Amino acid sequence: AQTVTQSQPEMSVQEAETVTLSCTYDTSESNYYLFWYKQPPSRQMILVIRQEAYKQQNATENRFSVNFQKAAKSFSLKISDSQLGDTAMYFCAFMTGGGSQGNLIFGKGTKLSVKP
Amino acid sequence: DTAVSQTPKYLVTQMGNDKSIKCEQNLGHDTMYWYKQDSKKFLKIMFSYNNKELIINETVPNRFSPKSPDKAHLNLHINSLELGDSAVYFCASSQELLASYEQYFGPGTRLTVT
């Protein structure tokens, strides 16, 4: 069975500092996709960043970047220059195939608090 | 110009009732999903529809029935509601041919069964 594990239920960081959220996954598939979603108190699920397993280069989106280690099945999220608006639940998610076969498998989430 | 919308956003009802949650997307996507988020924030897929055809049906009680009248809509009907059905239900959509496979989520419907 495919699983996603987020080992940090809660984390906190000072504003402007850097924080890394951990995620590991388990699969026997060779082609898959990884995502980090953010869920602020508003409840809306927002895609932060995605990574295709066949790409060796780590994805980056402004202050957000990932460290994708395929052999170790690790997909951590780094948030640089943390802002108060980054306070949210962060979910790591995994998908094999795409489109009509592409249901997301989520980790249990990490609650991130950014302190002023 | 909301991409994925759900109605209602909040639903409070009593055990044994039947209720529906509606979902609409205006993105032209061909695949829609229902996810359930429990009280511990754990998200799990319930159903997936592609072009009005059921593709994924996870282990969900048959009291839950999705209905897709067209590609832009995927409604969730729940019969004989139970306390354990209390959760946030998210609708999402994606486009199969897009290499990004990004799923766009609706705002969620918080269902409370009393």
Short mmCIF file of C-alpha atoms in Angstrom, two decimals:
data_model
loop_
_atom_site.label_atom_id
_atom_site.label_comp_id
_atom_site.label_asym_id
_atom_site.label_seq_id
_atom_site.Cartn_x
_atom_site.Cartn_y
_atom_site.Cartn_z
CA ALA A 1 0.00 0.00 0.00
CA GLN A 2 1.14 3.51 -0.73
CA THR A 3 1.59 5.67 2.33
CA VAL A 4 2.73 9.18 3.16
CA THR A 5 4.28 9.96 6.54
CA GLN A 6 4.74 13.38 8.08
CA SER A 7 6.61 12.87 11.32
CA GLN A 8 6.20 16.39 12.71
CA PRO A 9 2.64 17.01 13.94
CA GLU A 10 3.48 20.59 14.94
CA MET A 11 6.28 23.05 14.29
CA SER A 12 6.90 26.68 14.99
CA VAL A 13 9.29 29.22 13.51
CA GLN A 14 10.10 32.85 14.04
CA GLU A 15 9.10 35.28 11.35
CA ALA A 16 11.80 35.73 8.68
CA GLU A 17 13.53 32.46 9.59
CA THR A 18 13.69 29.24 7.62
CA VAL A 19 11.84 26.04 8.45
CA THR A 20 11.85 22.57 6.91
CA LEU A 21 8.88 20.20 7.00
CA SER A 22 9.58 16.51 6.54
CA CYS A 23 7.72 13.98 4.42
CA THR A 24 8.48 10.41 3.48
CA TYR A 25 6.46 8.11 1.29
CA ASP A 26 6.35 4.48 0.35
CA THR A 27 5.60 3.15 -3.12
CA SER A 28 6.79 0.56 -5.58
CA GLU A 29 5.87 2.77 -8.54
CA SER A 30 8.58 4.45 -10.54
CA ASN A 31 6.47 7.26 -11.95
CA TYR A 32 4.56 9.45 -9.55
CA TYR A 33 3.96 13.01 -8.44
CA LEU A 34 4.46 14.71 -5.11
CA PHE A 35 2.73 17.78 -3.77
CA TRP A 36 2.68 20.06 -0.78
CA TYR A 37 -0.69 21.61 0.02
CA LYS A 38 -1.32 24.38 2.53
CA GLN A 39 -4.54 24.66 4.53
CA PRO A 40 -4.81 27.97 6.43
CA PRO A 41 -7.52 28.53 9.04
CA SER A 42 -9.87 29.50 6.21
CA ARG A 43 -9.92 25.75 5.38
CA GLN A 44 -9.11 26.28 1.70
CA MET A 45 -6.63 23.76 0.25
CA ILE A 46 -3.93 25.59 -1.67
CA LEU A 47 -1.23 23.96 -3.76
CA VAL A 48 2.19 25.18 -2.65
CA ILE A 49 4.55 23.19 -4.84
CA ARG A 50 4.74 19.98 -6.88
CA GLN A 51 7.46 17.64 -8.05
CA GLU A 52 7.47 15.03 -10.79
CA ALA A 53 9.43 11.93 -9.75
CA TYR A 54 11.18 11.70 -13.12
CA LYS A 55 12.68 15.16 -12.67
CA GLN A 56 15.93 15.25 -10.74
CA GLN A 57 15.89 19.00 -10.25
CA ASN A 58 14.21 20.14 -7.05
CA ALA A 59 11.14 22.32 -7.56
CA THR A 60 11.09 25.89 -6.27
CA GLU A 61 8.30 28.44 -6.02
CA ASN A 62 9.46 31.77 -4.65
CA ARG A 63 10.16 31.20 -0.92
CA PHE A 64 9.18 27.54 -1.11
CA SER A 65 11.51 24.79 -2.25
CA VAL A 66 11.70 21.04 -1.90
CA ASN A 67 14.46 18.57 -1.25
CA PHE A 68 13.45 15.51 -3.25
CA GLN A 69 15.49 12.40 -2.51
CA LYS A 70 14.00 9.66 -4.68
CA ALA A 71 16.14 6.81 -3.39
CA ALA A 72 15.31 7.70 0.20
CA LYS A 73 11.66 8.39 -0.73
CA SER A 74 11.87 11.72 0.98
CA PHE A 75 10.20 14.98 -0.04
CA SER A 76 10.79 17.82 2.43
CA LEU A 77 9.52 21.37 2.11
CA LYS A 78 11.67 24.35 2.96
CA ILE A 79 10.07 27.70 3.65
CA SER A 80 12.49 30.61 3.59
CA ASP A 81 11.86 34.05 5.10
CA SER A 82 8.78 32.76 6.92
CA GLN A 83 5.82 35.11 7.04
CA LEU A 84 2.86 35.27 9.39
CA GLY A 85 0.61 34.26 6.48
CA ASP A 86 2.47 30.96 6.25
CA THR A 87 0.75 29.82 9.44
CA ALA A 88 -1.30 26.81 8.34
CA MET A 89 -1.55 23.05 8.17
CA TYR A 90 0.79 21.65 5.53
CA PHE A 91 -0.01 18.37 3.84
CA CYS A 92 2.36 16.29 1.83
CA ALA A 93 0.56 14.31 -0.90
CA PHE A 94 1.42 11.63 -3.40
CA MET A 95 -0.19 10.56 -6.64
CA THR A 96 0.55 7.75 -9.08
CA GLY A 97 -0.69 8.12 -12.60
CA GLY A 98 -2.74 11.13 -13.25
CA GLY A 99 -6.08 12.43 -14.25
CA SER A 100 -8.76 9.83 -13.82
CA GLN A 101 -6.47 7.50 -11.85
CA GLY A 102 -4.89 10.24 -9.85
CA ASN A 103 -6.33 10.27 -6.36
CA LEU A 104 -4.13 12.06 -3.89
CA ILE A 105 -2.82 10.18 -0.88
CA PHE A 106 -2.21 12.60 1.95
CA GLY A 107 0.00 12.57 5.01
CA LYS A 108 -1.51 13.52 8.36
CA GLY A 109 -0.25 17.06 8.14
CA THR A 110 2.10 19.37 10.01
CA LYS A 111 0.69 22.36 11.82
CA LEU A 112 3.07 25.27 11.28
CA SER A 113 2.92 28.37 13.43
CA VAL A 114 4.92 31.44 12.43
CA LYS A 115 5.57 33.66 15.42
CA PRO A 116 6.19 37.44 15.22
CA ASP B 1 -15.16 33.70 -10.84
CA THR B 2 -14.74 30.89 -8.29
CA ALA B 3 -13.01 27.87 -9.82
CA VAL B 4 -14.51 25.11 -7.66
CA SER B 5 -17.54 25.93 -5.56
CA GLN B 6 -19.45 23.90 -3.02
CA THR B 7 -22.82 24.46 -1.42
CA PRO B 8 -23.54 24.65 1.36
CA LYS B 9 -20.37 25.62 3.25
CA TYR B 10 -21.92 24.53 6.54
CA LEU B 11 -24.52 21.87 7.13
CA VAL B 12 -25.96 20.90 10.49
CA THR B 13 -28.44 18.06 10.56
CA GLN B 14 -29.76 15.28 12.74
CA MET B 15 -28.96 11.60 12.66
CA GLY B 16 -31.04 9.65 10.21
CA ASN B 17 -31.59 12.52 7.80
CA ASP B 18 -30.65 12.52 4.12
CA LYS B 19 -28.59 15.43 2.78
CA SER B 20 -26.77 16.51 -0.37
CA ILE B 21 -23.70 18.59 -1.02
CA LYS B 22 -23.27 20.18 -4.43
CA CYS B 23 -20.05 20.85 -6.28
CA GLU B 24 -19.48 22.79 -9.46
CA GLN B 25 -16.29 23.64 -11.34
CA ASN B 26 -15.94 26.21 -14.10
CA LEU B 27 -12.42 25.20 -15.14
CA GLY B 28 -13.46 22.88 -17.95
CA HIS B 29 -11.86 19.95 -16.14
CA ASP B 30 -12.89 16.39 -16.93
CA THR B 31 -12.21 14.75 -13.55
CA MET B 32 -13.79 15.52 -10.21
CA TYR B 33 -13.24 14.10 -6.73
CA TRP B 34 -14.71 13.98 -3.27
CA TYR B 35 -12.41 13.90 -0.25
CA LYS B 36 -13.30 13.59 3.43
CA GLN B 37 -11.31 15.38 6.14
CA ASP B 38 -11.95 13.97 9.61
CA SER B 39 -11.70 15.68 12.98
CA LYS B 40 -7.96 14.97 13.09
CA LYS B 41 -7.50 16.75 9.75
CA PHE B 42 -6.77 13.54 7.87
CA LEU B 43 -7.80 13.77 4.21
CA LYS B 44 -8.89 10.72 2.29
CA ILE B 45 -10.28 10.18 -1.19
CA MET B 46 -13.87 8.97 -1.40
CA PHE B 47 -14.78 9.08 -5.09
CA SER B 48 -13.38 10.10 -8.44
CA TYR B 49 -15.36 10.76 -11.59
CA ASN B 50 -13.98 11.18 -15.10
CA ASN B 51 -16.36 12.47 -17.75
CA LYS B 52 -19.33 11.50 -15.60
CA GLU B 53 -18.01 7.96 -15.11
CA LEU B 54 -17.10 6.61 -11.67
CA ILE B 55 -13.39 5.75 -11.61
CA ILE B 56 -12.42 5.46 -7.97
CA ASN B 57 -14.70 4.30 -5.20
CA GLU B 58 -12.79 3.84 -2.00
CA THR B 59 -14.21 1.91 0.92
CA VAL B 60 -17.10 4.19 1.67
CA PRO B 61 -20.47 3.14 3.11
CA ASN B 62 -23.09 2.76 0.39
CA ARG B 63 -25.08 5.45 2.19
CA PHE B 64 -22.81 7.81 0.25
CA SER B 65 -23.68 8.13 -3.41
CA PRO B 66 -22.02 10.51 -5.84
CA LYS B 67 -23.95 11.76 -8.83
CA SER B 68 -22.51 13.56 -11.82
CA PRO B 69 -25.15 15.10 -14.08
CA ASP B 70 -22.45 16.59 -16.31
CA LYS B 71 -18.70 17.13 -16.40
CA ALA B 72 -18.93 20.36 -14.40
CA HIS B 73 -20.92 18.98 -11.48
CA LEU B 74 -20.37 16.24 -8.92
CA ASN B 75 -22.88 16.05 -6.09
CA LEU B 76 -22.65 13.94 -2.96
CA HIS B 77 -25.78 12.42 -1.47
CA ILE B 78 -25.68 10.96 2.00
CA ASN B 79 -28.53 8.84 3.33
CA SER B 80 -29.32 7.95 6.94
CA LEU B 81 -26.67 10.26 8.37
CA GLU B 82 -24.64 9.02 11.34
CA LEU B 83 -22.61 10.87 13.97
CA GLY B 84 -19.41 9.54 12.39
CA ASP B 85 -20.23 11.30 9.13
CA SER B 86 -19.38 14.62 10.76
CA ALA B 87 -16.40 15.94 8.83
CA VAL B 88 -15.33 18.47 6.22
CA TYR B 89 -16.02 17.29 2.68
CA PHE B 90 -13.93 18.69 -0.14
CA CYS B 91 -14.67 18.60 -3.81
CA ALA B 92 -11.76 18.88 -6.24
CA SER B 93 -11.21 18.83 -9.97
CA SER B 94 -8.37 18.24 -12.40
CA GLN B 95 -7.74 17.93 -16.12
CA GLU B 96 -6.46 14.51 -17.19
CA LEU B 97 -4.38 15.73 -20.09
CA LEU B 98 -2.55 18.40 -18.12
CA ALA B 99 0.90 17.15 -17.18
CA SER B 100 0.79 18.99 -13.88
CA TYR B 101 -2.05 16.82 -12.53
CA GLU B 102 -2.86 19.62 -10.15
CA GLN B 103 -6.11 19.25 -8.30
CA TYR B 104 -8.10 22.37 -7.51
CA PHE B 105 -10.08 22.20 -4.32
CA GLY B 106 -13.36 23.76 -3.34
CA PRO B 107 -13.75 25.60 -0.03
CA GLY B 108 -15.09 22.53 1.76
CA THR B 109 -18.42 21.76 3.42
CA ARG B 110 -18.41 21.27 7.17
CA LEU B 111 -21.04 18.66 7.97
CA THR B 112 -22.14 18.33 11.59
CA VAL B 113 -24.47 15.48 12.50
CA THR B 114 -26.17 15.81 15.90
#
